[in-house]
Coordinates of C-alpha atoms in Angstrom, one line a residue:
Chain A
M14 CA -96.4 8.9 7.4
R15 CA -96.5 9.2 3.6
V16 CA -93.4 9.5 1.4
T17 CA -93.6 10.8 -2.2
A18 CA -90.7 11.0 -4.7
D19 CA -91.1 13.8 -7.3
S20 CA -90.2 11.9 -10.5
A21 CA -89.3 15.2 -12.2
K22 CA -86.8 15.9 -9.5
C23 CA -85.4 12.4 -9.1
M24 CA -82.1 12.3 -11.0
G25 CA -81.3 8.6 -10.3
H26 CA -78.7 9.1 -7.5
A27 CA -80.4 6.0 -5.8
R28 CA -79.3 7.1 -2.4
C29 CA -82.8 6.5 -1.0
F30 CA -82.5 2.9 -2.1
A31 CA -79.0 2.6 -0.7
V32 CA -80.0 3.9 2.7
A33 CA -83.5 2.4 3.0
S34 CA -84.3 -0.2 0.4
T35 CA -87.2 -1.4 2.5
V36 CA -89.0 1.8 1.6
Y37 CA -87.6 3.0 -1.6
Q38 CA -87.7 0.8 -4.8
L39 CA -86.1 1.8 -8.0
D40 CA -87.1 1.3 -11.6
D41 CA -84.9 -0.5 -14.1
D42 CA -82.8 2.6 -14.8
G43 CA -82.4 3.4 -11.1
Y44 CA -85.0 6.1 -10.6
C45 CA -87.5 6.3 -7.8
A46 CA -91.2 7.0 -8.1
V47 CA -92.3 6.0 -4.6
D48 CA -95.7 7.2 -3.3
M49 CA -96.7 5.2 -0.3
T50 CA -97.9 5.1 3.3
V51 CA -95.0 4.0 5.5
P52 CA -95.6 1.3 8.1
Q53 CA -94.7 2.6 11.5
E54 CA -91.7 0.3 11.9
L55 CA -90.1 1.8 8.7
E56 CA -90.6 5.4 9.5
V57 CA -87.0 6.0 10.7
D58 CA -85.7 4.4 7.5
A59 CA -88.0 6.4 5.4
E60 CA -86.8 9.7 7.0
R61 CA -83.1 8.7 6.5
G62 CA -83.7 7.8 2.9
A63 CA -85.5 11.1 2.2
A64 CA -82.7 13.1 3.9
A65 CA -80.1 11.4 1.8
C66 CA -81.6 12.5 -1.5
P67 CA -79.2 15.1 -3.0
E68 CA -82.0 16.6 -5.1
G69 CA -84.5 17.0 -2.2
A70 CA -86.9 15.0 -4.4
I71 CA -88.6 13.1 -1.6
T72 CA -91.4 14.6 0.5
V73 CA -92.1 13.2 3.9
D74 CA -95.6 13.9 5.2
N75 CA -96.3 13.1 8.8
G76 CA -99.9 13.8 8.4
S77 CA -100.0 16.5 11.1
Chain B
M68 CA -56.6 43.3 -14.9
T69 CA -59.8 45.0 -13.6
S70 CA -60.1 47.2 -16.7
L71 CA -60.5 44.0 -18.8
C72 CA -63.6 42.9 -16.8
P73 CA -67.0 43.3 -18.4
A74 CA -69.1 46.2 -17.5
H75 CA -71.5 44.3 -15.3
V76 CA -68.7 43.2 -13.0
T77 CA -67.9 45.7 -10.2
A78 CA -64.4 46.3 -9.0
D79 CA -65.1 44.9 -5.5
Q80 CA -66.2 41.6 -7.1
V81 CA -62.8 41.0 -8.8
R82 CA -60.3 38.5 -7.4
E83 CA -57.6 37.0 -9.6
F84 CA -57.8 33.2 -9.3
D85 CA -56.4 30.5 -11.6
W86 CA -58.3 27.2 -10.8
Q87 CA -55.5 25.2 -12.3
R88 CA -52.5 26.8 -10.5
D89 CA -53.6 28.8 -7.4
P90 CA -54.8 25.8 -5.3
L91 CA -51.3 24.3 -5.7
R92 CA -49.2 27.4 -5.0
D93 CA -48.6 26.8 -1.3
G94 CA -47.8 23.1 -1.9
G95 CA -50.4 21.9 0.5
D96 CA -53.6 20.0 0.0
P97 CA -55.6 21.8 -2.7
M98 CA -58.9 20.6 -1.3
D99 CA -58.2 22.2 2.0
W100 CA -57.0 25.3 0.2
Y101 CA -60.4 25.7 -1.4
T102 CA -62.1 25.3 2.0
N103 CA -59.8 27.8 3.7
E104 CA -59.8 30.3 0.9
F105 CA -63.5 30.3 -0.3
L106 CA -65.9 28.9 2.3
G107 CA -67.9 31.8 3.8
K108 CA -66.6 34.3 1.2
P109 CA -68.8 35.9 -1.4
T110 CA -69.1 35.0 -5.1
F111 CA -66.3 36.7 -7.1
W112 CA -65.1 37.3 -10.7
S113 CA -61.7 36.1 -11.7
P114 CA -60.3 37.7 -14.9
V115 CA -58.2 34.7 -15.7
Y116 CA -59.0 32.5 -18.8
G117 CA -61.2 35.2 -20.3
G118 CA -63.0 35.7 -17.0
Y119 CA -65.3 33.6 -14.9
W120 CA -67.5 33.7 -11.8
V121 CA -66.6 31.6 -8.8
V122 CA -69.7 30.7 -6.8
T123 CA -68.7 29.9 -3.3
E124 CA -71.9 29.7 -1.3
P125 CA -73.1 26.0 -0.9
A126 CA -76.8 26.5 -1.7
Q127 CA -75.8 28.6 -4.8
I128 CA -73.3 26.0 -5.9
R129 CA -76.2 23.5 -5.8
E130 CA -78.2 25.8 -8.1
V131 CA -75.4 26.3 -10.6
I132 CA -74.9 22.6 -11.0
S133 CA -78.5 21.5 -11.0
K134 CA -80.3 24.1 -13.0
P135 CA -79.5 23.8 -16.7
E136 CA -82.2 26.3 -17.6
L137 CA -80.0 29.0 -15.9
F138 CA -76.6 27.5 -16.3
S139 CA -75.8 25.7 -19.6
S140 CA -73.3 22.8 -19.9
R141 CA -72.5 23.6 -23.5
N142 CA -68.9 24.5 -22.7
V143 CA -67.4 22.7 -19.8
G144 CA -63.7 23.6 -20.4
L145 CA -62.0 26.6 -18.8
G146 CA -58.4 27.5 -19.8
Y147 CA -57.7 24.6 -22.1
A148 CA -58.6 23.5 -25.6
G149 CA -61.7 21.3 -25.9
F150 CA -61.7 17.9 -27.5
P151 CA -62.1 17.3 -31.2
V152 CA -65.7 16.1 -30.8
K153 CA -68.5 17.3 -28.6
L154 CA -68.8 15.3 -25.4
I155 CA -72.3 13.8 -25.4
P156 CA -74.4 14.2 -23.4
L157 CA -72.2 16.2 -21.0
Q158 CA -72.3 19.2 -23.3
N159 CA -76.0 18.9 -24.1
D160 CA -78.7 20.7 -22.2
P161 CA -82.2 19.3 -21.8
P162 CA -84.3 18.3 -23.8
D163 CA -81.5 17.0 -26.1
H164 CA -79.6 15.7 -23.1
T165 CA -82.4 13.6 -22.0
K166 CA -82.6 11.6 -25.2
Y167 CA -79.0 10.5 -25.0
R168 CA -79.1 10.0 -21.3
R169 CA -82.0 7.6 -21.7
L170 CA -80.0 5.5 -24.1
L171 CA -77.1 5.2 -21.7
A172 CA -78.9 4.8 -18.4
P173 CA -79.5 1.0 -18.6
Y174 CA -75.8 0.3 -18.9
F175 CA -75.0 2.2 -15.7
S176 CA -78.0 1.6 -13.5
P177 CA -77.5 0.3 -10.0
R178 CA -78.5 -3.2 -11.3
A179 CA -75.9 -3.0 -14.1
A180 CA -73.3 -2.1 -11.5
D181 CA -74.4 -5.1 -9.4
E182 CA -74.0 -7.4 -12.3
L183 CA -70.4 -6.2 -12.7
E184 CA -69.6 -7.0 -9.1
P185 CA -67.9 -10.4 -9.7
A186 CA -65.6 -9.0 -12.4
I187 CA -64.7 -6.0 -10.3
R188 CA -64.0 -8.1 -7.2
A189 CA -61.8 -10.6 -9.1
K190 CA -59.7 -7.7 -10.5
A191 CA -59.5 -6.0 -7.2
I192 CA -58.3 -9.2 -5.5
E193 CA -55.7 -9.7 -8.3
L194 CA -54.3 -6.2 -7.9
V195 CA -54.0 -6.3 -4.1
E196 CA -52.6 -9.9 -4.1
A197 CA -49.9 -8.6 -6.5
I198 CA -48.6 -6.1 -3.9
R199 CA -49.5 -7.6 -0.5
D200 CA -46.1 -9.2 0.1
K201 CA -44.1 -6.3 -1.2
G202 CA -44.7 -4.1 1.9
E203 CA -45.1 -0.9 -0.2
C204 CA -46.6 0.4 -3.4
E205 CA -47.4 3.5 -5.3
F206 CA -51.2 3.0 -4.9
I207 CA -52.3 4.8 -8.0
D208 CA -50.0 3.0 -10.4
A209 CA -50.5 -0.4 -8.7
V210 CA -54.1 -0.4 -7.7
C211 CA -56.5 2.5 -8.2
G212 CA -55.2 3.6 -11.6
Q213 CA -55.9 0.0 -12.8
L214 CA -59.2 -1.2 -11.4
P215 CA -61.7 1.2 -13.1
Q216 CA -59.7 1.1 -16.3
H217 CA -59.8 -2.7 -16.5
V218 CA -63.5 -2.8 -15.8
F219 CA -64.2 -0.2 -18.5
V220 CA -62.0 -1.7 -21.2
K221 CA -62.7 -5.3 -20.6
D222 CA -66.2 -5.5 -19.0
I223 CA -67.9 -2.5 -20.5
L224 CA -66.3 -1.9 -23.9
H225 CA -65.5 -5.7 -24.3
L226 CA -62.1 -5.0 -25.7
P227 CA -59.1 -7.3 -25.2
A228 CA -57.2 -6.8 -21.9
E229 CA -54.0 -6.3 -23.9
E230 CA -55.4 -2.9 -24.9
I231 CA -55.4 -1.6 -21.4
P232 CA -51.8 -0.2 -21.2
T233 CA -52.6 1.8 -24.3
F234 CA -55.7 3.2 -22.7
L235 CA -53.8 4.0 -19.5
Q236 CA -51.2 6.0 -21.6
W237 CA -54.0 7.9 -23.4
E238 CA -55.7 8.6 -20.1
H239 CA -52.5 9.9 -18.6
D240 CA -51.7 12.1 -21.5
M241 CA -55.2 13.6 -21.8
M242 CA -55.8 14.2 -18.1
H243 CA -52.5 16.0 -17.5
H244 CA -53.2 19.1 -19.4
P245 CA -52.2 21.9 -19.3
R246 CA -48.7 20.6 -18.4
D247 CA -48.5 18.6 -21.7
A248 CA -51.0 20.3 -23.9
Q249 CA -49.6 18.7 -27.1
D250 CA -49.7 15.3 -25.6
A251 CA -53.3 15.8 -24.6
Q252 CA -54.3 16.8 -28.1
R253 CA -52.4 13.9 -29.7
A254 CA -53.8 11.4 -27.2
G255 CA -57.3 12.8 -27.8
A256 CA -57.0 12.3 -31.6
E257 CA -55.6 8.7 -31.1
V258 CA -58.4 7.7 -28.8
I259 CA -61.0 8.9 -31.3
R260 CA -59.3 7.1 -34.1
Y261 CA -59.2 3.9 -32.0
L262 CA -62.8 4.2 -30.9
Q263 CA -63.9 4.9 -34.5
K264 CA -62.2 1.7 -35.6
T265 CA -63.9 -0.2 -32.7
V266 CA -67.3 1.2 -33.4
E267 CA -67.1 0.3 -37.1
E268 CA -65.9 -3.2 -36.2
R269 CA -68.8 -3.6 -33.7
S270 CA -71.3 -2.4 -36.4
K271 CA -70.2 -5.3 -38.6
N272 CA -69.8 -7.9 -35.8
P273 CA -72.1 -6.9 -33.0
I274 CA -71.7 -8.6 -29.5
E275 CA -74.8 -9.6 -27.7
G276 CA -75.7 -7.2 -24.8
D277 CA -72.7 -5.0 -25.7
M278 CA -73.2 -1.3 -25.2
L279 CA -71.2 -0.2 -28.2
S280 CA -73.0 -2.6 -30.5
E281 CA -76.4 -1.5 -29.2
L282 CA -75.6 2.2 -29.3
F283 CA -74.7 1.9 -32.9
Q284 CA -78.2 0.6 -33.6
A285 CA -79.9 3.0 -31.3
E286 CA -82.1 5.9 -32.6
V287 CA -82.3 9.5 -31.5
D288 CA -85.2 11.4 -32.9
G289 CA -86.0 8.5 -35.1
R290 CA -82.6 8.4 -36.7
R291 CA -79.4 6.4 -36.1
M292 CA -76.9 8.4 -34.2
P293 CA -74.2 9.9 -36.5
L294 CA -70.8 8.3 -36.0
E295 CA -69.5 11.6 -34.6
D296 CA -72.1 11.6 -31.9
L297 CA -71.4 8.1 -30.9
L298 CA -67.7 8.8 -30.7
G299 CA -68.6 11.8 -28.5
V300 CA -70.6 9.5 -26.2
V301 CA -67.8 7.0 -25.9
L302 CA -65.0 9.6 -25.5
L303 CA -67.0 11.1 -22.7
L304 CA -67.3 7.7 -21.0
F305 CA -63.6 7.4 -21.3
L306 CA -62.8 10.8 -19.9
A307 CA -65.4 10.9 -17.2
G308 CA -65.2 7.3 -16.0
L309 CA -61.6 6.4 -15.5
D310 CA -59.5 9.2 -14.0
T311 CA -62.4 10.3 -11.7
V312 CA -62.7 6.9 -10.0
T313 CA -59.0 6.7 -9.6
T314 CA -58.9 10.1 -8.1
A315 CA -61.7 9.3 -5.7
M316 CA -60.0 6.1 -4.6
A317 CA -56.7 7.9 -4.1
W318 CA -58.2 10.6 -1.9
S319 CA -60.1 8.0 0.2
F320 CA -57.0 5.8 0.8
R321 CA -54.9 8.8 1.6
Y322 CA -57.4 9.7 4.3
L323 CA -57.5 6.2 5.7
A324 CA -53.7 5.9 5.6
E325 CA -53.5 9.1 7.7
H326 CA -56.4 8.3 10.1
P327 CA -55.9 4.9 11.7
G328 CA -58.9 5.4 13.9
H329 CA -61.2 5.7 10.9
R330 CA -59.5 2.7 9.4
K331 CA -60.0 0.7 12.6
Q332 CA -63.7 1.4 12.4
I333 CA -64.0 -0.3 8.9
L334 CA -61.7 -3.1 9.9
E335 CA -63.8 -4.0 12.9
N336 CA -67.0 -3.4 11.1
P337 CA -66.8 -3.9 7.3
E338 CA -70.5 -3.2 7.0
L339 CA -69.6 0.4 7.5
I340 CA -67.7 0.5 4.2
P341 CA -70.6 1.9 2.1
S342 CA -71.0 4.7 4.6
A343 CA -67.3 5.3 4.7
V344 CA -67.2 5.5 0.9
E345 CA -70.0 8.0 0.9
E346 CA -68.5 10.1 3.7
L347 CA -65.1 10.2 2.0
L348 CA -66.8 11.3 -1.3
R349 CA -68.6 14.1 0.5
Y350 CA -65.4 15.2 2.1
H351 CA -63.3 15.0 -1.2
A352 CA -65.8 16.2 -3.8
F353 CA -63.0 16.8 -6.2
A354 CA -64.8 17.3 -9.5
N355 CA -65.3 21.0 -10.1
E356 CA -68.0 22.0 -12.6
V357 CA -68.1 24.7 -15.2
R358 CA -71.2 26.2 -16.7
T359 CA -72.3 29.1 -18.9
V360 CA -75.0 31.6 -18.0
V361 CA -78.0 31.3 -20.3
D362 CA -79.5 34.8 -20.0
D363 CA -78.7 38.0 -18.2
F364 CA -80.1 37.7 -14.7
D365 CA -79.5 38.5 -11.1
F366 CA -78.2 35.5 -9.2
H367 CA -78.7 36.2 -5.5
G368 CA -77.4 39.7 -5.9
T369 CA -74.7 39.0 -8.5
K370 CA -75.5 40.5 -11.9
M371 CA -74.6 37.8 -14.4
A372 CA -74.7 38.2 -18.2
A373 CA -75.5 35.6 -20.9
G374 CA -72.3 33.8 -21.9
D375 CA -70.5 34.4 -18.5
R376 CA -68.6 31.4 -17.4
V377 CA -69.2 30.0 -13.9
L378 CA -67.1 27.7 -11.8
A379 CA -68.9 25.7 -9.1
I380 CA -66.9 23.9 -6.4
P381 CA -68.8 20.9 -5.0
S382 CA -66.3 20.3 -2.1
L383 CA -67.5 23.6 -0.6
V384 CA -71.0 22.1 -0.4
G385 CA -69.8 18.9 1.2
R386 CA -67.7 20.7 3.7
G387 CA -70.0 23.7 4.2
D388 CA -73.2 21.8 4.7
E389 CA -74.7 23.5 7.8
T390 CA -77.3 20.8 8.2
L391 CA -74.6 18.4 9.3
D392 CA -72.8 18.4 12.7
N393 CA -69.1 19.4 12.1
P394 CA -69.2 19.1 8.3
K395 CA -65.4 19.7 8.2
D396 CA -64.9 16.4 10.1
V397 CA -65.1 12.9 8.5
D398 CA -67.6 10.7 10.4
F399 CA -68.5 7.3 9.1
L400 CA -71.4 7.1 11.5
R401 CA -73.2 10.2 10.6
Q402 CA -76.6 10.3 8.8
P403 CA -76.1 9.8 5.1
A404 CA -75.4 13.3 3.7
P405 CA -77.0 14.6 0.5
H406 CA -73.6 15.6 -1.0
P407 CA -73.0 16.6 -4.6
A408 CA -69.8 14.7 -5.3
F409 CA -71.4 13.2 -8.3
G410 CA -73.0 16.4 -9.4
L411 CA -76.7 17.2 -9.3
G412 CA -79.6 17.6 -11.6
P413 CA -79.8 16.0 -15.1
H414 CA -76.1 15.7 -15.4
R415 CA -75.7 13.7 -12.3
C416 CA -72.7 11.4 -12.9
L417 CA -74.0 8.5 -15.0
G418 CA -71.3 6.2 -13.6
S419 CA -71.9 7.0 -10.0
H420 CA -73.3 3.5 -9.1
L421 CA -70.4 1.8 -10.8
A422 CA -67.9 4.1 -9.1
R423 CA -69.4 3.5 -5.7
K424 CA -69.4 -0.3 -6.3
E425 CA -65.7 -0.2 -7.4
M426 CA -64.8 1.9 -4.4
Q427 CA -66.6 -0.3 -1.9
I428 CA -65.2 -3.5 -3.4
L429 CA -61.6 -2.2 -3.4
M430 CA -62.0 -1.0 0.2
E431 CA -63.2 -4.4 1.3
E432 CA -60.6 -6.5 -0.6
F433 CA -57.7 -4.2 0.2
H434 CA -58.3 -4.0 4.0
R435 CA -58.9 -7.8 4.1
R436 CA -55.3 -8.2 2.9
I437 CA -53.5 -5.1 4.0
P438 CA -55.2 -3.8 7.1
D439 CA -52.5 -1.6 8.5
Y440 CA -50.6 0.8 6.3
E441 CA -49.3 4.3 6.2
L442 CA -47.9 7.0 3.9
T443 CA -44.2 6.7 3.3
G444 CA -43.8 10.3 4.3
E445 CA -42.6 11.6 1.0
P446 CA -44.3 15.0 0.3
L447 CA -47.5 14.6 -1.7
T448 CA -47.9 16.6 -4.9
Y449 CA -51.3 17.4 -6.4
H450 CA -53.1 18.6 -9.6
A451 CA -56.0 21.0 -9.8
G452 CA -58.5 22.4 -12.3
G453 CA -61.5 20.3 -13.4
N454 CA -60.4 17.4 -11.1
I455 CA -58.4 18.1 -8.0
G456 CA -56.2 15.0 -7.4
I457 CA -53.1 13.5 -5.9
D458 CA -50.3 12.8 -8.3
A459 CA -48.9 9.7 -6.5
L460 CA -49.6 7.9 -3.2
K461 CA -46.9 5.9 -1.8
L462 CA -48.0 3.5 0.9
R463 CA -46.1 1.0 3.1
W464 CA -47.1 -1.8 5.5
T465 CA -45.6 -4.8 7.2
P466 CA -46.6 -7.8 5.0
T467 CA -48.6 -10.4 6.8
T468 CA -48.6 -14.1 5.8
S469 CA -51.1 -14.5 3.1
K470 CA -53.2 -17.2 4.7
E471 CA -53.6 -15.5 8.0
A472 CA -54.7 -12.2 6.4
S473 CA -57.3 -13.6 4.1
A474 CA -58.8 -16.0 6.6

């Protein structure tokens, strides 16, 4: 699984971080620019964090 | 009234609606009124206040709030006089908005909110300790109308705590239009005078790490911000950051007072508090938003014209979210919902992280000391318009001995 935050869409709600800080890190101002392959044990967290984004800025790619 | 409507509005789209008065007319909960009256109904045009669209469909409300290229924020008032200075950057559209927003972001980042945690917690404990043995309180006066105000005045503006009662009075007078329009105008002018004096003082004697001192030095487009712009920034922080948090806390504690089962969940499992705060925000997304149409266009079948005013009601998104199971229920265990209680898009509430932190801490410290409480039963009264809120919230409880409760 790969998660990608669109930095143009990220408005700094920081909900991804609040829900799944293991996957989503923020910059100093609280914006997320994640683009990473998610270890299997964190896939549930990654999905929850992406679903919590009010801007729909995070894409989850299951590679299928 | 219909004859006064602009030509692009059709007769079947007209419904008279006054956002400041109609949600209060039946005396019930205005948030429920919105849900019952508007959810599932089509967008309509109200001829009140010179005319405005009311967008009711959740996905469309999201667009109105989050797309400044279609819906400008240049005028956010509806039915009342604006403030003597432009509220920056609330009334700016991108790209101007972005420049100011960048300057402010570091002071309101999640990390900045974390750093304020000890100060917030100390004040929350002090406020709750002051009432715990009384067995009753008016929650807004005693607690939630104090906490965000103290943090703002003392810990963000670095002003003396003695100034807080004056700020509370200004806030009261400015936020209670249109009932006291003259008071609101006078208070607005007084706040600006006070802030001007403060900014001038800070420019001479800057405080290390202080937002006002640093904003005074900051440059936008290679130039120092004119004083008027800086005042607009600070006035906005004052208007947006105090009454809103108070309102959110009042709605949340009202819900918990009326729903002992939900309260029991957070008493037994305080780790649920961040989820509870979030869910109560989704359910009580009380901050309505006003925009202005940028160009003539067709918005999902509604012909809108440049300059049309548009009202978007975030609570309808929270309660009408069809991706959630039973969105009209409050469920602290549900998946985190992507609600727009703090707005969406570039104008997303700058203070959202601080607000959440204040709400979480108050919920923790209050329930640690006063776990079991209820409404006194006096009928609640409300206000509506930009912010939908409760006027007063009287709670009562059986005082427990101090040591036992805080153990």
